[in-house]
Amino acid sequence: MQQSDKKYRVLRRIGEGGMAEVYSAEMQCQPGYSKRVAVKRVLPHLARNRRFMTMFLDEARLGLLLSHCNIVNVFDVGRADDAYFIVMEYVNGVNLKEVWELFDQRNALMPLEVACAIAVEICRGLDYAHTLTDTQGNPLGVVHHDVNPANVLLSVNGEVKLVDFGLSEAALHAQKVDPDILRGKFGYVSPEAALGMRSDARSDLFAVAIMLYELATGQRLFYGKDDIESLQLARAAQVPSPRAANPYVPASLERVLLKALARDPDDRFQTARSFGLALTEVLFEMGRPVSAFRIGDVVDVVRSHRREHASERAAFIEMMIEEELMRFESLDHSDPPPPPADHNLWDDGE
C-alpha cells in the first residue's frame, strides 16, 4: 500500500475482508509523535466501480460523526494514488467471530455473565448511534444494518467496540461485483430484512440477540447449509428454547432473549437502552459481576491459541521444506552433459 503524503506509515497487513484489506499503521502527528491506527484500503477491483465508491465514501464519512467508547473511531477518509482508504482506531485484540470459533472448536461455552456483559456493551454503542442528532436536535436515524460477530471487536483491555458503521449499503452493492462479500452474514439478519422489508434500529438489536443466544447456547440460530437457507431460517425466525440447549441459562435470560428475538419487531425491545437495561438486571440477578478484565481474559485465550496455531503452521511448513530437501539430496547428482555448442547460453558472441 502506498503511503498517503507520508502522514501514515504502514507497518504491516493485518487482515482482509470482502471489500477491503486492513493495515496496521502509524499516523504522524507533531514531529516526533505518532499514533497507532488501522488503515482500511478498498480492494482495487471495487475501487474501479464508481457507484460503489460513491456509496462507500458517503457512508464511511458517517463514521467521522460517531464518537463513543463502544464504537471504533474513524479519523480520516480519503484517497492516495488511486487507493481509497479509511483511517480508524486500532483495536489490539480479536473479533467476536474468532471467540465463537474457538469456544466451538473446544466444545465449550463462554461464561454466561461474560456473554451478557459483552452484549450490554454493544447495546451501549448502539444506543448512542441510534439516538444521535444533528446540531439542531434532529434525529440522524443512524442504523448499523450489519451487526455480526466479525464487526464486534474485543480488546486486550476488555473494551467492546462496533466497527463498520454505515457500510452495509456499499456492501450490498459490492455483492453484485463479488457475491462472496456477504457470505456467512445472513445468519444475523432480522426477519423483516430477510423479507426485503424496511428495517430500522430494532434489526440491529435482533442481531445482538442472535449473537448472545449463540454464545449462551453454543448453537447457531439461523445458520443454514448456504446463504439461501440461512435467509429462509431468518424469515421464519423460529427460536428454540435457550434453556433446552443449555440448562444453566437462567429463566430471566431466556425471557429476555425470546423477547429480543420475537419475529414481529413491535414485540421486541424497542430501544438498545431497554435491551441493555434488561440484560443488566439479569447480570445483577446472577450475582456475578463482570469487569473489563474478564473480557480481556477471553481475548488473551484467543490470542494465545492464535499464536500456538501460527507456531504449529510454521513448524509444519518447516517440516515440509526439510522433507523436500532430503528428497532433493537423495537424487543422483552426477554432472549433466554439456549443452550443444550452438546453444551455449554464455556464448560471448566471438
mmCIF file with all atom_site columns, C-alpha atoms in Angstrom, residues 32-211:
data_model
loop_
_atom_site.group_PDB
_atom_site.id
_atom_site.type_symbol
_atom_site.label_atom_id
_atom_site.label_alt_id
_atom_site.label_comp_id
_atom_site.label_asym_id
_atom_site.label_entity_id
_atom_site.label_seq_id
_atom_site.pdbx_PDB_ins_code
_atom_site.Cartn_x
_atom_site.Cartn_y
_atom_site.Cartn_z
_atom_site.occupancy
_atom_site.B_iso_or_equiv
_atom_site.pdbx_formal_charge
_atom_site.auth_seq_id
_atom_site.auth_comp_id
_atom_site.auth_asym_id
_atom_site.auth_atom_id
_atom_site.pdbx_PDB_model_num
ATOM 1   C CA . GLY A 1 32  ? 8.430   13.005  16.918  1.00 0.00 ? 32  GLY A CA 1
ATOM 2   C CA . TYR A 1 33  ? 4.906   11.886  17.818  1.00 0.00 ? 33  TYR A CA 1
ATOM 3   C CA . SER A 1 34  ? 2.740   9.250   16.158  1.00 0.00 ? 34  SER A CA 1
ATOM 4   C CA . LYS A 1 35  ? -0.453  7.339   16.840  1.00 0.00 ? 35  LYS A CA 1
ATOM 5   C CA . ARG A 1 36  ? -1.171  3.688   16.069  1.00 0.00 ? 36  ARG A CA 1
ATOM 6   C CA . VAL A 1 37  ? -4.110  3.374   13.684  1.00 0.00 ? 37  VAL A CA 1
ATOM 7   C CA . ALA A 1 38  ? -5.748  0.872   11.369  1.00 0.00 ? 38  ALA A CA 1
ATOM 8   C CA . VAL A 1 39  ? -5.995  1.755   7.673   1.00 0.00 ? 39  VAL A CA 1
ATOM 9   C CA . LYS A 1 40  ? -8.707  0.045   5.657   1.00 0.00 ? 40  LYS A CA 1
ATOM 10  C CA . ARG A 1 41  ? -7.934  0.165   1.928   1.00 0.00 ? 41  ARG A CA 1
ATOM 11  C CA . VAL A 1 42  ? -10.648 -0.639  -0.614  1.00 0.00 ? 42  VAL A CA 1
ATOM 12  C CA . LEU A 1 43  ? -9.764  -3.596  -2.832  1.00 0.00 ? 43  LEU A CA 1
ATOM 13  C CA . PRO A 1 44  ? -8.652  -2.496  -6.329  1.00 0.00 ? 44  PRO A CA 1
ATOM 14  C CA . HIS A 1 45  ? -11.461 -4.185  -8.285  1.00 0.00 ? 45  HIS A CA 1
ATOM 15  C CA . LEU A 1 46  ? -14.055 -2.349  -6.172  1.00 0.00 ? 46  LEU A CA 1
ATOM 16  C CA . ALA A 1 47  ? -12.159 0.951   -6.244  1.00 0.00 ? 47  ALA A CA 1
ATOM 17  C CA . ARG A 1 48  ? -12.744 0.987   -10.021 1.00 0.00 ? 48  ARG A CA 1
ATOM 18  C CA . ASN A 1 49  ? -16.520 0.824   -9.510  1.00 0.00 ? 49  ASN A CA 1
ATOM 19  C CA . ARG A 1 50  ? -17.612 4.466   -9.394  1.00 0.00 ? 50  ARG A CA 1
ATOM 20  C CA . ARG A 1 51  ? -21.062 3.846   -7.930  1.00 0.00 ? 51  ARG A CA 1
ATOM 21  C CA . PHE A 1 52  ? -19.665 1.620   -5.208  1.00 0.00 ? 52  PHE A CA 1
ATOM 22  C CA . MET A 1 53  ? -17.017 4.184   -4.299  1.00 0.00 ? 53  MET A CA 1
ATOM 23  C CA . THR A 1 54  ? -19.576 6.991   -4.071  1.00 0.00 ? 54  THR A CA 1
ATOM 24  C CA . MET A 1 55  ? -21.665 4.920   -1.680  1.00 0.00 ? 55  MET A CA 1
ATOM 25  C CA . PHE A 1 56  ? -18.625 3.718   0.239   1.00 0.00 ? 56  PHE A CA 1
ATOM 26  C CA . LEU A 1 57  ? -17.190 7.189   0.820   1.00 0.00 ? 57  LEU A CA 1
ATOM 27  C CA . ASP A 1 58  ? -20.558 8.748   1.689   1.00 0.00 ? 58  ASP A CA 1
ATOM 28  C CA . GLU A 1 59  ? -21.274 6.049   4.234   1.00 0.00 ? 59  GLU A CA 1
ATOM 29  C CA . ALA A 1 60  ? -17.713 5.904   5.544   1.00 0.00 ? 60  ALA A CA 1
ATOM 30  C CA . ARG A 1 61  ? -17.907 9.603   6.377   1.00 0.00 ? 61  ARG A CA 1
ATOM 31  C CA . LEU A 1 62  ? -20.727 8.724   8.751   1.00 0.00 ? 62  LEU A CA 1
ATOM 32  C CA . GLY A 1 63  ? -18.069 7.190   10.949  1.00 0.00 ? 63  GLY A CA 1
ATOM 33  C CA . LEU A 1 64  ? -16.488 10.614  11.356  1.00 0.00 ? 64  LEU A CA 1
ATOM 34  C CA . LEU A 1 65  ? -19.633 11.770  13.183  1.00 0.00 ? 65  LEU A CA 1
ATOM 35  C CA . LEU A 1 66  ? -19.569 8.956   15.725  1.00 0.00 ? 66  LEU A CA 1
ATOM 36  C CA . SER A 1 67  ? -17.612 9.269   18.948  1.00 0.00 ? 67  SER A CA 1
ATOM 37  C CA . HIS A 1 68  ? -18.295 6.667   21.634  1.00 0.00 ? 68  HIS A CA 1
ATOM 38  C CA . CYS A 1 69  ? -16.236 4.238   23.678  1.00 0.00 ? 69  CYS A CA 1
ATOM 39  C CA . ASN A 1 70  ? -18.119 1.267   22.195  1.00 0.00 ? 70  ASN A CA 1
ATOM 40  C CA . ILE A 1 71  ? -17.654 2.324   18.569  1.00 0.00 ? 71  ILE A CA 1
ATOM 41  C CA . VAL A 1 72  ? -14.380 2.249   16.644  1.00 0.00 ? 72  VAL A CA 1
ATOM 42  C CA . ASN A 1 73  ? -13.454 5.872   15.959  1.00 0.00 ? 73  ASN A CA 1
ATOM 43  C CA . VAL A 1 74  ? -12.883 6.951   12.355  1.00 0.00 ? 74  VAL A CA 1
ATOM 44  C CA . PHE A 1 75  ? -10.173 9.597   11.948  1.00 0.00 ? 75  PHE A CA 1
ATOM 45  C CA . ASP A 1 76  ? -9.959  10.120  8.200   1.00 0.00 ? 76  ASP A CA 1
ATOM 46  C CA . VAL A 1 77  ? -11.465 9.115   4.870   1.00 0.00 ? 77  VAL A CA 1
ATOM 47  C CA . GLY A 1 78  ? -9.564  9.805   1.681   1.00 0.00 ? 78  GLY A CA 1
ATOM 48  C CA . ARG A 1 79  ? -7.664  8.820   -1.407  1.00 0.00 ? 79  ARG A CA 1
ATOM 49  C CA . ALA A 1 80  ? -3.981  8.455   -2.242  1.00 0.00 ? 80  ALA A CA 1
ATOM 50  C CA . ASP A 1 81  ? -2.547  7.174   -5.537  1.00 0.00 ? 81  ASP A CA 1
ATOM 51  C CA . ASP A 1 82  ? -5.982  5.892   -6.655  1.00 0.00 ? 82  ASP A CA 1
ATOM 52  C CA . ALA A 1 83  ? -6.313  3.955   -3.388  1.00 0.00 ? 83  ALA A CA 1
ATOM 53  C CA . TYR A 1 84  ? -9.339  4.828   -1.267  1.00 0.00 ? 84  TYR A CA 1
ATOM 54  C CA . PHE A 1 85  ? -8.948  4.343   2.444   1.00 0.00 ? 85  PHE A CA 1
ATOM 55  C CA . ILE A 1 86  ? -10.461 4.802   5.894   1.00 0.00 ? 86  ILE A CA 1
ATOM 56  C CA . VAL A 1 87  ? -8.217  5.536   8.863   1.00 0.00 ? 87  VAL A CA 1
ATOM 57  C CA . MET A 1 88  ? -9.634  4.304   12.135  1.00 0.00 ? 88  MET A CA 1
ATOM 58  C CA . GLU A 1 89  ? -8.822  3.476   15.702  1.00 0.00 ? 89  GLU A CA 1
ATOM 59  C CA . TYR A 1 90  ? -6.523  0.482   16.091  1.00 0.00 ? 90  TYR A CA 1
ATOM 60  C CA . VAL A 1 91  ? -8.025  -2.146  18.400  1.00 0.00 ? 91  VAL A CA 1
ATOM 61  C CA . ASN A 1 92  ? -5.453  -4.552  19.790  1.00 0.00 ? 92  ASN A CA 1
ATOM 62  C CA . GLY A 1 93  ? -7.472  -7.718  20.211  1.00 0.00 ? 93  GLY A CA 1
ATOM 63  C CA . VAL A 1 94  ? -9.782  -10.117 18.374  1.00 0.00 ? 94  VAL A CA 1
ATOM 64  C CA . ASN A 1 95  ? -13.270 -10.100 16.931  1.00 0.00 ? 95  ASN A CA 1
ATOM 65  C CA . LEU A 1 96  ? -16.239 -11.971 18.365  1.00 0.00 ? 96  LEU A CA 1
ATOM 66  C CA . LYS A 1 97  ? -16.250 -14.372 15.417  1.00 0.00 ? 97  LYS A CA 1
ATOM 67  C CA . GLU A 1 98  ? -12.807 -15.637 16.439  1.00 0.00 ? 98  GLU A CA 1
ATOM 68  C CA . VAL A 1 99  ? -14.017 -16.032 20.025  1.00 0.00 ? 99  VAL A CA 1
ATOM 69  C CA . TRP A 1 100 ? -17.064 -18.030 18.951  1.00 0.00 ? 100 TRP A CA 1
ATOM 70  C CA . GLU A 1 101 ? -14.994 -20.284 16.696  1.00 0.00 ? 101 GLU A CA 1
ATOM 71  C CA . LEU A 1 102 ? -12.502 -21.121 19.455  1.00 0.00 ? 102 LEU A CA 1
ATOM 72  C CA . PHE A 1 103 ? -15.193 -21.977 22.006  1.00 0.00 ? 103 PHE A CA 1
ATOM 73  C CA . ASP A 1 104 ? -17.000 -24.034 19.365  1.00 0.00 ? 104 ASP A CA 1
ATOM 74  C CA . GLN A 1 105 ? -13.785 -25.850 18.446  1.00 0.00 ? 105 GLN A CA 1
ATOM 75  C CA . ARG A 1 106 ? -13.206 -26.727 22.101  1.00 0.00 ? 106 ARG A CA 1
ATOM 76  C CA . ASN A 1 107 ? -16.859 -27.690 22.599  1.00 0.00 ? 107 ASN A CA 1
ATOM 77  C CA . ALA A 1 108 ? -17.049 -25.150 25.414  1.00 0.00 ? 108 ALA A CA 1
ATOM 78  C CA . LEU A 1 109 ? -19.272 -22.214 26.334  1.00 0.00 ? 109 LEU A CA 1
ATOM 79  C CA . MET A 1 110 ? -18.330 -18.681 27.231  1.00 0.00 ? 110 MET A CA 1
ATOM 80  C CA . PRO A 1 111 ? -19.322 -17.877 30.838  1.00 0.00 ? 111 PRO A CA 1
ATOM 81  C CA . LEU A 1 112 ? -22.879 -16.569 30.671  1.00 0.00 ? 112 LEU A CA 1
ATOM 82  C CA . GLU A 1 113 ? -22.100 -13.438 32.634  1.00 0.00 ? 113 GLU A CA 1
ATOM 83  C CA . VAL A 1 114 ? -19.278 -12.534 30.237  1.00 0.00 ? 114 VAL A CA 1
ATOM 84  C CA . ALA A 1 115 ? -21.523 -13.082 27.202  1.00 0.00 ? 115 ALA A CA 1
ATOM 85  C CA . CYS A 1 116 ? -24.214 -10.866 28.742  1.00 0.00 ? 116 CYS A CA 1
ATOM 86  C CA . ALA A 1 117 ? -21.673 -8.179  29.632  1.00 0.00 ? 117 ALA A CA 1
ATOM 87  C CA . ILE A 1 118 ? -20.413 -8.088  26.035  1.00 0.00 ? 118 ILE A CA 1
ATOM 88  C CA . ALA A 1 119 ? -23.998 -7.733  24.778  1.00 0.00 ? 119 ALA A CA 1
ATOM 89  C CA . VAL A 1 120 ? -24.617 -4.860  27.218  1.00 0.00 ? 120 VAL A CA 1
ATOM 90  C CA . GLU A 1 121 ? -21.566 -3.016  25.870  1.00 0.00 ? 121 GLU A CA 1
ATOM 91  C CA . ILE A 1 122 ? -22.771 -3.499  22.293  1.00 0.00 ? 122 ILE A CA 1
ATOM 92  C CA . CYS A 1 123 ? -26.158 -2.090  23.314  1.00 0.00 ? 123 CYS A CA 1
ATOM 93  C CA . ARG A 1 124 ? -24.426 0.967   24.783  1.00 0.00 ? 124 ARG A CA 1
ATOM 94  C CA . GLY A 1 125 ? -22.758 1.691   21.451  1.00 0.00 ? 125 GLY A CA 1
ATOM 95  C CA . LEU A 1 126 ? -25.973 1.142   19.519  1.00 0.00 ? 126 LEU A CA 1
ATOM 96  C CA . ASP A 1 127 ? -27.987 3.322   21.894  1.00 0.00 ? 127 ASP A CA 1
ATOM 97  C CA . TYR A 1 128 ? -25.579 6.187   21.251  1.00 0.00 ? 128 TYR A CA 1
ATOM 98  C CA . ALA A 1 129 ? -25.715 5.741   17.465  1.00 0.00 ? 129 ALA A CA 1
ATOM 99  C CA . HIS A 1 130 ? -29.473 5.192   17.248  1.00 0.00 ? 130 HIS A CA 1
ATOM 100 C CA . THR A 1 131 ? -30.221 8.358   19.252  1.00 0.00 ? 131 THR A CA 1
ATOM 101 C CA . LEU A 1 132 ? -27.627 10.605  17.604  1.00 0.00 ? 132 LEU A CA 1
ATOM 102 C CA . THR A 1 133 ? -28.919 14.005  16.494  1.00 0.00 ? 133 THR A CA 1
ATOM 103 C CA . ASP A 1 134 ? -27.591 16.871  14.414  1.00 0.00 ? 134 ASP A CA 1
ATOM 104 C CA . THR A 1 135 ? -26.719 20.281  15.840  1.00 0.00 ? 135 THR A CA 1
ATOM 105 C CA . GLN A 1 136 ? -30.410 21.261  15.651  1.00 0.00 ? 136 GLN A CA 1
ATOM 106 C CA . GLY A 1 137 ? -31.501 18.240  17.669  1.00 0.00 ? 137 GLY A CA 1
ATOM 107 C CA . ASN A 1 138 ? -32.959 16.376  14.692  1.00 0.00 ? 138 ASN A CA 1
ATOM 108 C CA . PRO A 1 139 ? -32.509 12.573  14.765  1.00 0.00 ? 139 PRO A CA 1
ATOM 109 C CA . LEU A 1 140 ? -29.968 11.349  12.223  1.00 0.00 ? 140 LEU A CA 1
ATOM 110 C CA . GLY A 1 141 ? -31.551 7.903   12.026  1.00 0.00 ? 141 GLY A CA 1
ATOM 111 C CA . VAL A 1 142 ? -28.242 6.047   12.216  1.00 0.00 ? 142 VAL A CA 1
ATOM 112 C CA . VAL A 1 143 ? -28.584 2.263   11.931  1.00 0.00 ? 143 VAL A CA 1
ATOM 113 C CA . HIS A 1 144 ? -25.684 -0.159  11.595  1.00 0.00 ? 144 HIS A CA 1
ATOM 114 C CA . HIS A 1 145 ? -27.517 -2.755  9.435   1.00 0.00 ? 145 HIS A CA 1
ATOM 115 C CA . ASP A 1 146 ? -24.584 -5.197  9.623   1.00 0.00 ? 146 ASP A CA 1
ATOM 116 C CA . VAL A 1 147 ? -24.170 -6.186  13.265  1.00 0.00 ? 147 VAL A CA 1
ATOM 117 C CA . ASN A 1 148 ? -22.459 -9.578  13.282  1.00 0.00 ? 148 ASN A CA 1
ATOM 118 C CA . PRO A 1 149 ? -19.602 -11.236 15.221  1.00 0.00 ? 149 PRO A CA 1
ATOM 119 C CA . ALA A 1 150 ? -16.929 -10.119 12.740  1.00 0.00 ? 150 ALA A CA 1
ATOM 120 C CA . ASN A 1 151 ? -17.909 -6.482  13.363  1.00 0.00 ? 151 ASN A CA 1
ATOM 121 C CA . VAL A 1 152 ? -17.629 -6.723  17.153  1.00 0.00 ? 152 VAL A CA 1
ATOM 122 C CA . LEU A 1 153 ? -14.057 -6.150  18.338  1.00 0.00 ? 153 LEU A CA 1
ATOM 123 C CA . LEU A 1 154 ? -12.768 -7.064  21.804  1.00 0.00 ? 154 LEU A CA 1
ATOM 124 C CA . SER A 1 155 ? -9.533  -5.508  23.012  1.00 0.00 ? 155 SER A CA 1
ATOM 125 C CA . VAL A 1 156 ? -6.919  -6.967  25.344  1.00 0.00 ? 156 VAL A CA 1
ATOM 126 C CA . ASN A 1 157 ? -8.085  -4.357  27.866  1.00 0.00 ? 157 ASN A CA 1
ATOM 127 C CA . GLY A 1 158 ? -11.633 -5.701  27.770  1.00 0.00 ? 158 GLY A CA 1
ATOM 128 C CA . GLU A 1 159 ? -13.126 -2.993  25.575  1.00 0.00 ? 159 GLU A CA 1
ATOM 129 C CA . VAL A 1 160 ? -16.037 -3.914  23.292  1.00 0.00 ? 160 VAL A CA 1
ATOM 130 C CA . LYS A 1 161 ? -16.315 -1.922  20.064  1.00 0.00 ? 161 LYS A CA 1
ATOM 131 C CA . LEU A 1 162 ? -18.524 -1.986  16.985  1.00 0.00 ? 162 LEU A CA 1
ATOM 132 C CA . VAL A 1 163 ? -16.869 -1.384  13.630  1.00 0.00 ? 163 VAL A CA 1
ATOM 133 C CA . ASP A 1 164 ? -18.039 -0.631  10.076  1.00 0.00 ? 164 ASP A CA 1
ATOM 134 C CA . PHE A 1 165 ? -20.985 1.622   10.868  1.00 0.00 ? 165 PHE A CA 1
ATOM 135 C CA . GLY A 1 166 ? -22.762 2.718   7.714   1.00 0.00 ? 166 GLY A CA 1
ATOM 136 C CA . LEU A 1 167 ? -21.067 0.381   5.237   1.00 0.00 ? 167 LEU A CA 1
ATOM 137 C CA . SER A 1 168 ? -23.944 -2.053  4.704   1.00 0.00 ? 168 SER A CA 1
ATOM 138 C CA . GLU A 1 169 ? -25.382 -0.381  1.575   1.00 0.00 ? 169 GLU A CA 1
ATOM 139 C CA . ALA A 1 170 ? -21.967 -0.300  -0.055  1.00 0.00 ? 170 ALA A CA 1
ATOM 140 C CA . ALA A 1 171 ? -21.536 -3.972  0.817   1.00 0.00 ? 171 ALA A CA 1
ATOM 141 C CA . LEU A 1 172 ? -24.870 -4.830  -0.805  1.00 0.00 ? 172 LEU A CA 1
ATOM 142 C CA . HIS A 1 173 ? -23.827 -3.055  -3.988  1.00 0.00 ? 173 HIS A CA 1
ATOM 143 C CA . ALA A 1 174 ? -20.399 -4.699  -3.890  1.00 0.00 ? 174 ALA A CA 1
ATOM 144 C CA . GLN A 1 175 ? -22.082 -8.096  -3.714  1.00 0.00 ? 175 GLN A CA 1
ATOM 145 C CA . LYS A 1 176 ? -23.153 -7.573  -7.335  1.00 0.00 ? 176 LYS A CA 1
ATOM 146 C CA . VAL A 1 177 ? -19.453 -7.420  -8.207  1.00 0.00 ? 177 VAL A CA 1
ATOM 147 C CA . ASP A 1 178 ? -18.340 -10.171 -5.813  1.00 0.00 ? 178 ASP A CA 1
ATOM 148 C CA . PRO A 1 179 ? -21.095 -12.473 -4.439  1.00 0.00 ? 179 PRO A CA 1
ATOM 149 C CA . ASP A 1 180 ? -18.777 -13.744 -1.682  1.00 0.00 ? 180 ASP A CA 1
ATOM 150 C CA . ILE A 1 181 ? -18.679 -10.387 0.118   1.00 0.00 ? 181 ILE A CA 1
ATOM 151 C CA . LEU A 1 182 ? -21.765 -11.065 2.267   1.00 0.00 ? 182 LEU A CA 1
ATOM 152 C CA . ARG A 1 183 ? -21.265 -14.799 2.570   1.00 0.00 ? 183 ARG A CA 1
ATOM 153 C CA . GLY A 1 184 ? -21.872 -16.040 6.110   1.00 0.00 ? 184 GLY A CA 1
ATOM 154 C CA . LYS A 1 185 ? -23.563 -12.829 7.296   1.00 0.00 ? 185 LYS A CA 1
ATOM 155 C CA . PHE A 1 186 ? -27.154 -13.772 6.516   1.00 0.00 ? 186 PHE A CA 1
ATOM 156 C CA . GLY A 1 187 ? -27.396 -15.697 9.769   1.00 0.00 ? 187 GLY A CA 1
ATOM 157 C CA . TYR A 1 188 ? -27.571 -12.345 11.579  1.00 0.00 ? 188 TYR A CA 1
ATOM 158 C CA . VAL A 1 189 ? -30.317 -10.539 9.676   1.00 0.00 ? 189 VAL A CA 1
ATOM 159 C CA . SER A 1 190 ? -33.750 -9.812  11.091  1.00 0.00 ? 190 SER A CA 1
ATOM 160 C CA . PRO A 1 191 ? -36.905 -11.416 9.631   1.00 0.00 ? 191 PRO A CA 1
ATOM 161 C CA . GLU A 1 192 ? -38.009 -8.095  8.148   1.00 0.00 ? 192 GLU A CA 1
ATOM 162 C CA . ALA A 1 193 ? -34.627 -7.574  6.484   1.00 0.00 ? 193 ALA A CA 1
ATOM 163 C CA . ALA A 1 194 ? -34.641 -11.153 5.180   1.00 0.00 ? 194 ALA A CA 1
ATOM 164 C CA . LEU A 1 195 ? -38.069 -10.482 3.658   1.00 0.00 ? 195 LEU A CA 1
ATOM 165 C CA . GLY A 1 196 ? -36.801 -7.340  1.938   1.00 0.00 ? 196 GLY A CA 1
ATOM 166 C CA . MET A 1 197 ? -38.924 -5.067  4.116   1.00 0.00 ? 197 MET A CA 1
ATOM 167 C CA . ARG A 1 198 ? -37.794 -1.775  5.604   1.00 0.00 ? 198 ARG A CA 1
ATOM 168 C CA . SER A 1 199 ? -35.702 -2.371  8.696   1.00 0.00 ? 199 SER A CA 1
ATOM 169 C CA . ASP A 1 200 ? -34.797 0.034   11.474  1.00 0.00 ? 200 ASP A CA 1
ATOM 170 C CA . ALA A 1 201 ? -32.763 0.141   14.677  1.00 0.00 ? 201 ALA A CA 1
ATOM 171 C CA . ARG A 1 202 ? -34.653 -2.872  16.015  1.00 0.00 ? 202 ARG A CA 1
ATOM 172 C CA . SER A 1 203 ? -32.937 -5.015  13.384  1.00 0.00 ? 203 SER A CA 1
ATOM 173 C CA . ASP A 1 204 ? -29.600 -4.146  14.987  1.00 0.00 ? 204 ASP A CA 1
ATOM 174 C CA . LEU A 1 205 ? -30.950 -5.331  18.347  1.00 0.00 ? 205 LEU A CA 1
ATOM 175 C CA . PHE A 1 206 ? -32.183 -8.557  16.776  1.00 0.00 ? 206 PHE A CA 1
ATOM 176 C CA . ALA A 1 207 ? -28.638 -9.249  15.570  1.00 0.00 ? 207 ALA A CA 1
ATOM 177 C CA . VAL A 1 208 ? -27.256 -8.619  19.071  1.00 0.00 ? 208 VAL A CA 1
ATOM 178 C CA . ALA A 1 209 ? -29.778 -11.104 20.456  1.00 0.00 ? 209 ALA A CA 1
ATOM 179 C CA . ILE A 1 210 ? -28.718 -13.725 17.900  1.00 0.00 ? 210 ILE A CA 1
ATOM 180 C CA . MET A 1 211 ? -25.082 -13.362 18.933  1.00 0.00 ? 211 MET A CA 1
#
